[in-house]
mmCIF file of C-alpha atoms in Angstrom:
data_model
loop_
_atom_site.group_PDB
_atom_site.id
_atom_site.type_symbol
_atom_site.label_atom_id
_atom_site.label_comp_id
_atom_site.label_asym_id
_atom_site.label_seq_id
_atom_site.Cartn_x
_atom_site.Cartn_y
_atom_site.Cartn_z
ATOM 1 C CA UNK A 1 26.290 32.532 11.472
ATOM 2 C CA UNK A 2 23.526 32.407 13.694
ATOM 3 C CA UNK A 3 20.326 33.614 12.222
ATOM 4 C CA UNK A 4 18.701 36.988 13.656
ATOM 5 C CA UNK A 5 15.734 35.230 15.334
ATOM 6 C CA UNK A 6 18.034 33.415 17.617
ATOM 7 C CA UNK A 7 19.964 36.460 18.354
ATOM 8 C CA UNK A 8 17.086 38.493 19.396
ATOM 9 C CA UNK A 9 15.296 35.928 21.311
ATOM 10 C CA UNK A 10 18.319 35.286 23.482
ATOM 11 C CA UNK A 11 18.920 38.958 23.799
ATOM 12 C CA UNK A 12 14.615 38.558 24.799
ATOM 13 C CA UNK A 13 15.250 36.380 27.037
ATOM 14 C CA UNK A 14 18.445 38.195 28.719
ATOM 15 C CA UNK A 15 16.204 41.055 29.509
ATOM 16 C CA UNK A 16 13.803 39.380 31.643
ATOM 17 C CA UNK A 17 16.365 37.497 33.301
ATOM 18 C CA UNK A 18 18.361 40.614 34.012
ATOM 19 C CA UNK A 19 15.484 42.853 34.972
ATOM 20 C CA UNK A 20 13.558 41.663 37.571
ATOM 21 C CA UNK A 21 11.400 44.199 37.836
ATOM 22 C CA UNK A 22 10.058 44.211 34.102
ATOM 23 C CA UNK A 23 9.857 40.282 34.184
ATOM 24 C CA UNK A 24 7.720 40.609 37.448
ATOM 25 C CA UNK A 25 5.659 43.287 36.051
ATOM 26 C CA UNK A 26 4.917 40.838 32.659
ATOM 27 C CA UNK A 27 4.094 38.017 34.982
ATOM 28 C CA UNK A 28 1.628 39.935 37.431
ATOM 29 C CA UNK A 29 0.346 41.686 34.435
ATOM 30 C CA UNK A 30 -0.770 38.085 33.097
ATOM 31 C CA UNK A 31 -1.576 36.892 35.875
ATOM 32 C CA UNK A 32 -3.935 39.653 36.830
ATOM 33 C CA UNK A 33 -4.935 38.560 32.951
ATOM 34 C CA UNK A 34 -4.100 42.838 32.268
ATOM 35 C CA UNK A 35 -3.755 42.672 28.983
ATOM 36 C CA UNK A 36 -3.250 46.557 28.544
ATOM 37 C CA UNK A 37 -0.349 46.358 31.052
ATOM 38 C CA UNK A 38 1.084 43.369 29.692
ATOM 39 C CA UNK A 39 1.127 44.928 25.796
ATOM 40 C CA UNK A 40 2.823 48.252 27.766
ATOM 41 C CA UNK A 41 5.492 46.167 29.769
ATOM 42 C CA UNK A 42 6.081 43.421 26.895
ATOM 43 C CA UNK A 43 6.885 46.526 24.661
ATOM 44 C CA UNK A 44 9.709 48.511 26.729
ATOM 45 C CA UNK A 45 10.928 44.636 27.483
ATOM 46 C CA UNK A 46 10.570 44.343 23.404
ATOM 47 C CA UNK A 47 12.421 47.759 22.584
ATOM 48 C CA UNK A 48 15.407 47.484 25.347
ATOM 49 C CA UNK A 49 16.245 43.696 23.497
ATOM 50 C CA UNK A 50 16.733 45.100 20.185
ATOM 51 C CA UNK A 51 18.585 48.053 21.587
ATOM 52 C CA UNK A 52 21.017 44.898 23.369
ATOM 53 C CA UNK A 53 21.812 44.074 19.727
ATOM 54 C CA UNK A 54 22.825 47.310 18.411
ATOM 55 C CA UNK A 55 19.810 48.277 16.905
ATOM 56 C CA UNK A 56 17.518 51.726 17.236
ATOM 57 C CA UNK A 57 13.989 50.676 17.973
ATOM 58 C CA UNK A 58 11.104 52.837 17.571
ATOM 59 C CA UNK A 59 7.336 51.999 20.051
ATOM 60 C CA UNK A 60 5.547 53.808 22.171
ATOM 61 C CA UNK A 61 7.810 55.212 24.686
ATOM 62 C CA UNK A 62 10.896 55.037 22.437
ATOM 63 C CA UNK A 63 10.911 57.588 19.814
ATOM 64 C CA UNK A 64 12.933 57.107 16.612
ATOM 65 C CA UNK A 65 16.114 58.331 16.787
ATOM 66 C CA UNK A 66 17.168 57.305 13.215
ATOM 67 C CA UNK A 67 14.832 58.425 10.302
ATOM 68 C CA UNK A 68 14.195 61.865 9.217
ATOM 69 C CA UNK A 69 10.845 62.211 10.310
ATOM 70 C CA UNK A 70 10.647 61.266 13.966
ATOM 71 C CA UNK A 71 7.766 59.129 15.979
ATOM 72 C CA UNK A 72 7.136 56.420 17.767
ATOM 73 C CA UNK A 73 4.985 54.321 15.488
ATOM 74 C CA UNK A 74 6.124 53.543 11.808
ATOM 75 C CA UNK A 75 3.628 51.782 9.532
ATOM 76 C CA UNK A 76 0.786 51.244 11.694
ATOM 77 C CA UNK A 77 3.589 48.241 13.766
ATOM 78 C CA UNK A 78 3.764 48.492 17.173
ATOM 79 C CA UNK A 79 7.915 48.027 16.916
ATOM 80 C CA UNK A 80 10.365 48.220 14.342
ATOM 81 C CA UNK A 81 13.833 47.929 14.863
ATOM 82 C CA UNK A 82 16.621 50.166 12.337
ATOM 83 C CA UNK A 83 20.442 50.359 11.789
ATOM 84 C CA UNK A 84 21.810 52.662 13.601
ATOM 85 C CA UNK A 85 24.388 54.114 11.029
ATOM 86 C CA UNK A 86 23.741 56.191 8.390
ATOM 87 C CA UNK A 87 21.445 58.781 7.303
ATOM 88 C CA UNK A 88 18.229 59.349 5.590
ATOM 89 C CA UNK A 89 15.195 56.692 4.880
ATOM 90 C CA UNK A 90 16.121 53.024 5.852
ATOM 91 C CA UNK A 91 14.203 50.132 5.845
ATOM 92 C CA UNK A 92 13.642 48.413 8.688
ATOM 93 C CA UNK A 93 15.445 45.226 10.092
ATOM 94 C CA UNK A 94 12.907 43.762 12.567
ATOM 95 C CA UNK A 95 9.257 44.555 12.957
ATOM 96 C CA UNK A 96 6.670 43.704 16.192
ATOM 97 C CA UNK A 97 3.477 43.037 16.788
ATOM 98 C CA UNK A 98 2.101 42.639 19.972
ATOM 99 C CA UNK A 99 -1.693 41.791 20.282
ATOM 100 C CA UNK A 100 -3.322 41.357 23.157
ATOM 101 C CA UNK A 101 -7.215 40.285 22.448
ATOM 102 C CA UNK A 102 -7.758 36.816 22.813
ATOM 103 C CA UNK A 103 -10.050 37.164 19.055
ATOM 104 C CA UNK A 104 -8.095 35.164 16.561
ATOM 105 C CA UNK A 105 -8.305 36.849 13.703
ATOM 106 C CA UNK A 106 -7.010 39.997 15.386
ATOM 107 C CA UNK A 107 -3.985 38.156 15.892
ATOM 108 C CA UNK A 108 -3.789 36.861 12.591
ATOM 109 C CA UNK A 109 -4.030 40.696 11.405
ATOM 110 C CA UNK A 110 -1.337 41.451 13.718
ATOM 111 C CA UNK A 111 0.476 38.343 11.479
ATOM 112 C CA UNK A 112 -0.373 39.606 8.163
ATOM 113 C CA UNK A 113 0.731 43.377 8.819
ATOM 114 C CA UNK A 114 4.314 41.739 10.193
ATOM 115 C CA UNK A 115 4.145 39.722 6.681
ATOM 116 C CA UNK A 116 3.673 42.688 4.484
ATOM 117 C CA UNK A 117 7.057 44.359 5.847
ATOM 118 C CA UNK A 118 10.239 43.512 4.118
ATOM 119 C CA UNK A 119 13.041 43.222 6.804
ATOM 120 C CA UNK A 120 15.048 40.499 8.349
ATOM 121 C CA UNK A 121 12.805 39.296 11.509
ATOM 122 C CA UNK A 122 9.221 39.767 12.015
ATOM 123 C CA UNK A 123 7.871 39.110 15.278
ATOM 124 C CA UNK A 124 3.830 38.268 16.531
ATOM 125 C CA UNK A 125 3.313 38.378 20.797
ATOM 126 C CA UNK A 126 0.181 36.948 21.697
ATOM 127 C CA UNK A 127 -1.286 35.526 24.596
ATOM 128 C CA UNK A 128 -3.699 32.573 25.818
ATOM 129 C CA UNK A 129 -4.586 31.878 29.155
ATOM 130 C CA UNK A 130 -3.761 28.997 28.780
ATOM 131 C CA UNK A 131 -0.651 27.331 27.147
ATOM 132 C CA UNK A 132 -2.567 24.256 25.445
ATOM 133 C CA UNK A 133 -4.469 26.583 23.087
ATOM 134 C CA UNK A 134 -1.031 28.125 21.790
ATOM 135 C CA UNK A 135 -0.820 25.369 19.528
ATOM 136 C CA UNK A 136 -4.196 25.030 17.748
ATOM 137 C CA UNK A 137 -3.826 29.282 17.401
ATOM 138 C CA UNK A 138 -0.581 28.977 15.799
ATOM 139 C CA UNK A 139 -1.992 26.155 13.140
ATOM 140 C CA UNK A 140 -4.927 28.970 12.254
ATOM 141 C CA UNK A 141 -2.878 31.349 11.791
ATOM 142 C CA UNK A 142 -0.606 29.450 9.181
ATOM 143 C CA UNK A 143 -4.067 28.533 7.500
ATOM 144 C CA UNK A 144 -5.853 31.907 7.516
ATOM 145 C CA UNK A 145 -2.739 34.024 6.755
ATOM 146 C CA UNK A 146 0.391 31.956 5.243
ATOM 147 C CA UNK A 147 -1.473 29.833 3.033
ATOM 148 C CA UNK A 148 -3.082 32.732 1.448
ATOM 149 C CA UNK A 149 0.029 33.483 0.166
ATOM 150 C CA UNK A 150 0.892 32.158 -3.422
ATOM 151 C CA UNK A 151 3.519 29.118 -2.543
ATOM 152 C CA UNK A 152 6.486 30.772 -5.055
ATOM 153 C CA UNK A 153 5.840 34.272 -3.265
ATOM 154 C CA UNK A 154 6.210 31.751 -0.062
ATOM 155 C CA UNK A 155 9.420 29.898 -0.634
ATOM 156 C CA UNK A 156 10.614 33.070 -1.694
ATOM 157 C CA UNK A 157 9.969 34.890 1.518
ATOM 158 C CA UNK A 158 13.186 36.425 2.879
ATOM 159 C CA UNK A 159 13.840 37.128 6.470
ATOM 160 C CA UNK A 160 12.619 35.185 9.896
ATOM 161 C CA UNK A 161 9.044 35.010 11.325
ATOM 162 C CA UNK A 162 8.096 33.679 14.808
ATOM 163 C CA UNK A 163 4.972 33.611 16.747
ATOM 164 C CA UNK A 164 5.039 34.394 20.078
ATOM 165 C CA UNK A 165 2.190 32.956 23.031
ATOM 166 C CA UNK A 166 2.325 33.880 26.009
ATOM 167 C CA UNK A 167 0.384 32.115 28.466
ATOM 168 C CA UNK A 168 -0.361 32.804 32.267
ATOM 169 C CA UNK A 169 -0.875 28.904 33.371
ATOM 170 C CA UNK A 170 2.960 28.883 32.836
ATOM 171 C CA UNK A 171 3.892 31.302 34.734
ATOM 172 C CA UNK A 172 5.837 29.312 37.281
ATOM 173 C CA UNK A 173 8.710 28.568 34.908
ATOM 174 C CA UNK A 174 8.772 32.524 33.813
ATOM 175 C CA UNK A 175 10.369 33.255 31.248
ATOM 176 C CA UNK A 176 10.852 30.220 29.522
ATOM 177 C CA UNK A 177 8.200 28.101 30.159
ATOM 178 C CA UNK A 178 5.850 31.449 29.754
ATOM 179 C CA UNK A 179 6.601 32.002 26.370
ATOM 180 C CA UNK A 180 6.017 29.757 23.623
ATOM 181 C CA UNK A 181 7.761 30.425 20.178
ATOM 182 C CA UNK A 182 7.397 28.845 16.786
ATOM 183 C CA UNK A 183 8.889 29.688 13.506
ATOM 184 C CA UNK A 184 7.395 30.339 9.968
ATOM 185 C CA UNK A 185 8.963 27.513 7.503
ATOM 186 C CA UNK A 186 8.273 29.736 4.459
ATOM 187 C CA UNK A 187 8.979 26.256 2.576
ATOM 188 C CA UNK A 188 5.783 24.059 4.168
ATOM 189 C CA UNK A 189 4.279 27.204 4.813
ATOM 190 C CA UNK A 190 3.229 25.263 8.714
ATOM 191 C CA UNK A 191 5.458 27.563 11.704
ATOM 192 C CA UNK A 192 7.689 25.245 13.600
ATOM 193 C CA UNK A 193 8.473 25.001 17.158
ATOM 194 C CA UNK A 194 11.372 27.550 17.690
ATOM 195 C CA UNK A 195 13.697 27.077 20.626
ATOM 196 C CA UNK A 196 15.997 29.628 22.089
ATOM 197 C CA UNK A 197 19.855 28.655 21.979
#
């Protein structure tokens, strides 16, 4: 069965392909180096892929449709994704981040708040000018944040994490060559280059 992360990212990837609009409004927004209107479009872009796989999601500008008490913000996470049937309190199955300051150990919050959720997928957006500092950011953030974690609490993680960059010097090959993705091995505790299939 293919694993949740996959799913989502091609439904991700779907979405800008399908929606020109929102994919040119991401790109200009980067371009433009917006960060406030790139965090506002990356989000509806965010929410409308996990609605593509059947889930409810819950950000700013889609209000939870699913839990008792409704908002748009659970948790202090800027998305979280829930089953759609069934009543009462459920956990959620994905959680998002998306940080735009270029300060790294904002981002690494952003990765430490995803970590402290238990759910299936957990999901950091960041972004970098430019595309050659994705990967030195994504090695600090497995030092600062994973490797604080005790290695048997580690191995033992359950669910997916990625780490997103997006970068504007790619914007040419939008969205694929835009976004950069990499995937937590919970067993090295070092995040791996993830590619959409």
């Amino acid at each position: 069965m293919t694993g949740l992360a996959t799913r989502w990212a091609s439904q991700f990837y779907a979405m800008l392909g399908d929606d020109r609009a929102a994919a040119d409004e991401l790109r200009d927004a980067s371009l433009r180096s917006d960060l406030a209107r790139w965090t506002t479009a990356l989000t509806a872009v965010v929410a409308r892929s996990i609605e593509a796989l059947g889930l409810s999601p819950t950000a700013k500008g889609f209000r939870c449709v699913v839990l008792p008490v409704k908002r748009s913000e659970y948790l202090g996470q800027d998305v979280m994704a829930f089953e759609v049937a069934g009543t009462g309190w459920k956990f959620p199955v994905a959680v998002c981040e998306l940080e735009n300051s270029i300060d790294d150990d904002l981002v690494a919050y952003s990765l430490w708040k995803v970590l402290c959720i238990r759910c299936a997928l957990r999901v950091v957006f960041c972004y970098r000018p430019e595309a050659d500092a994705a990967a030195p950011l994504v090695a600090h953030l497995a030092g600062a944040v994973v490797s604080a974690m005790p290695i048997a609490e580690r191995s033992a993680l359950s669910g997916e994490t990625l780490v997103v960059v997006g970068s504007r010097n790619e914007s040419s090959t939008f969205p694929y060559g835009f976004f950069q993705a990499w995937k937590l091995n919970p067993n090295t505790g070092r995040f791996e280059r993830f590619a959409r299939q």
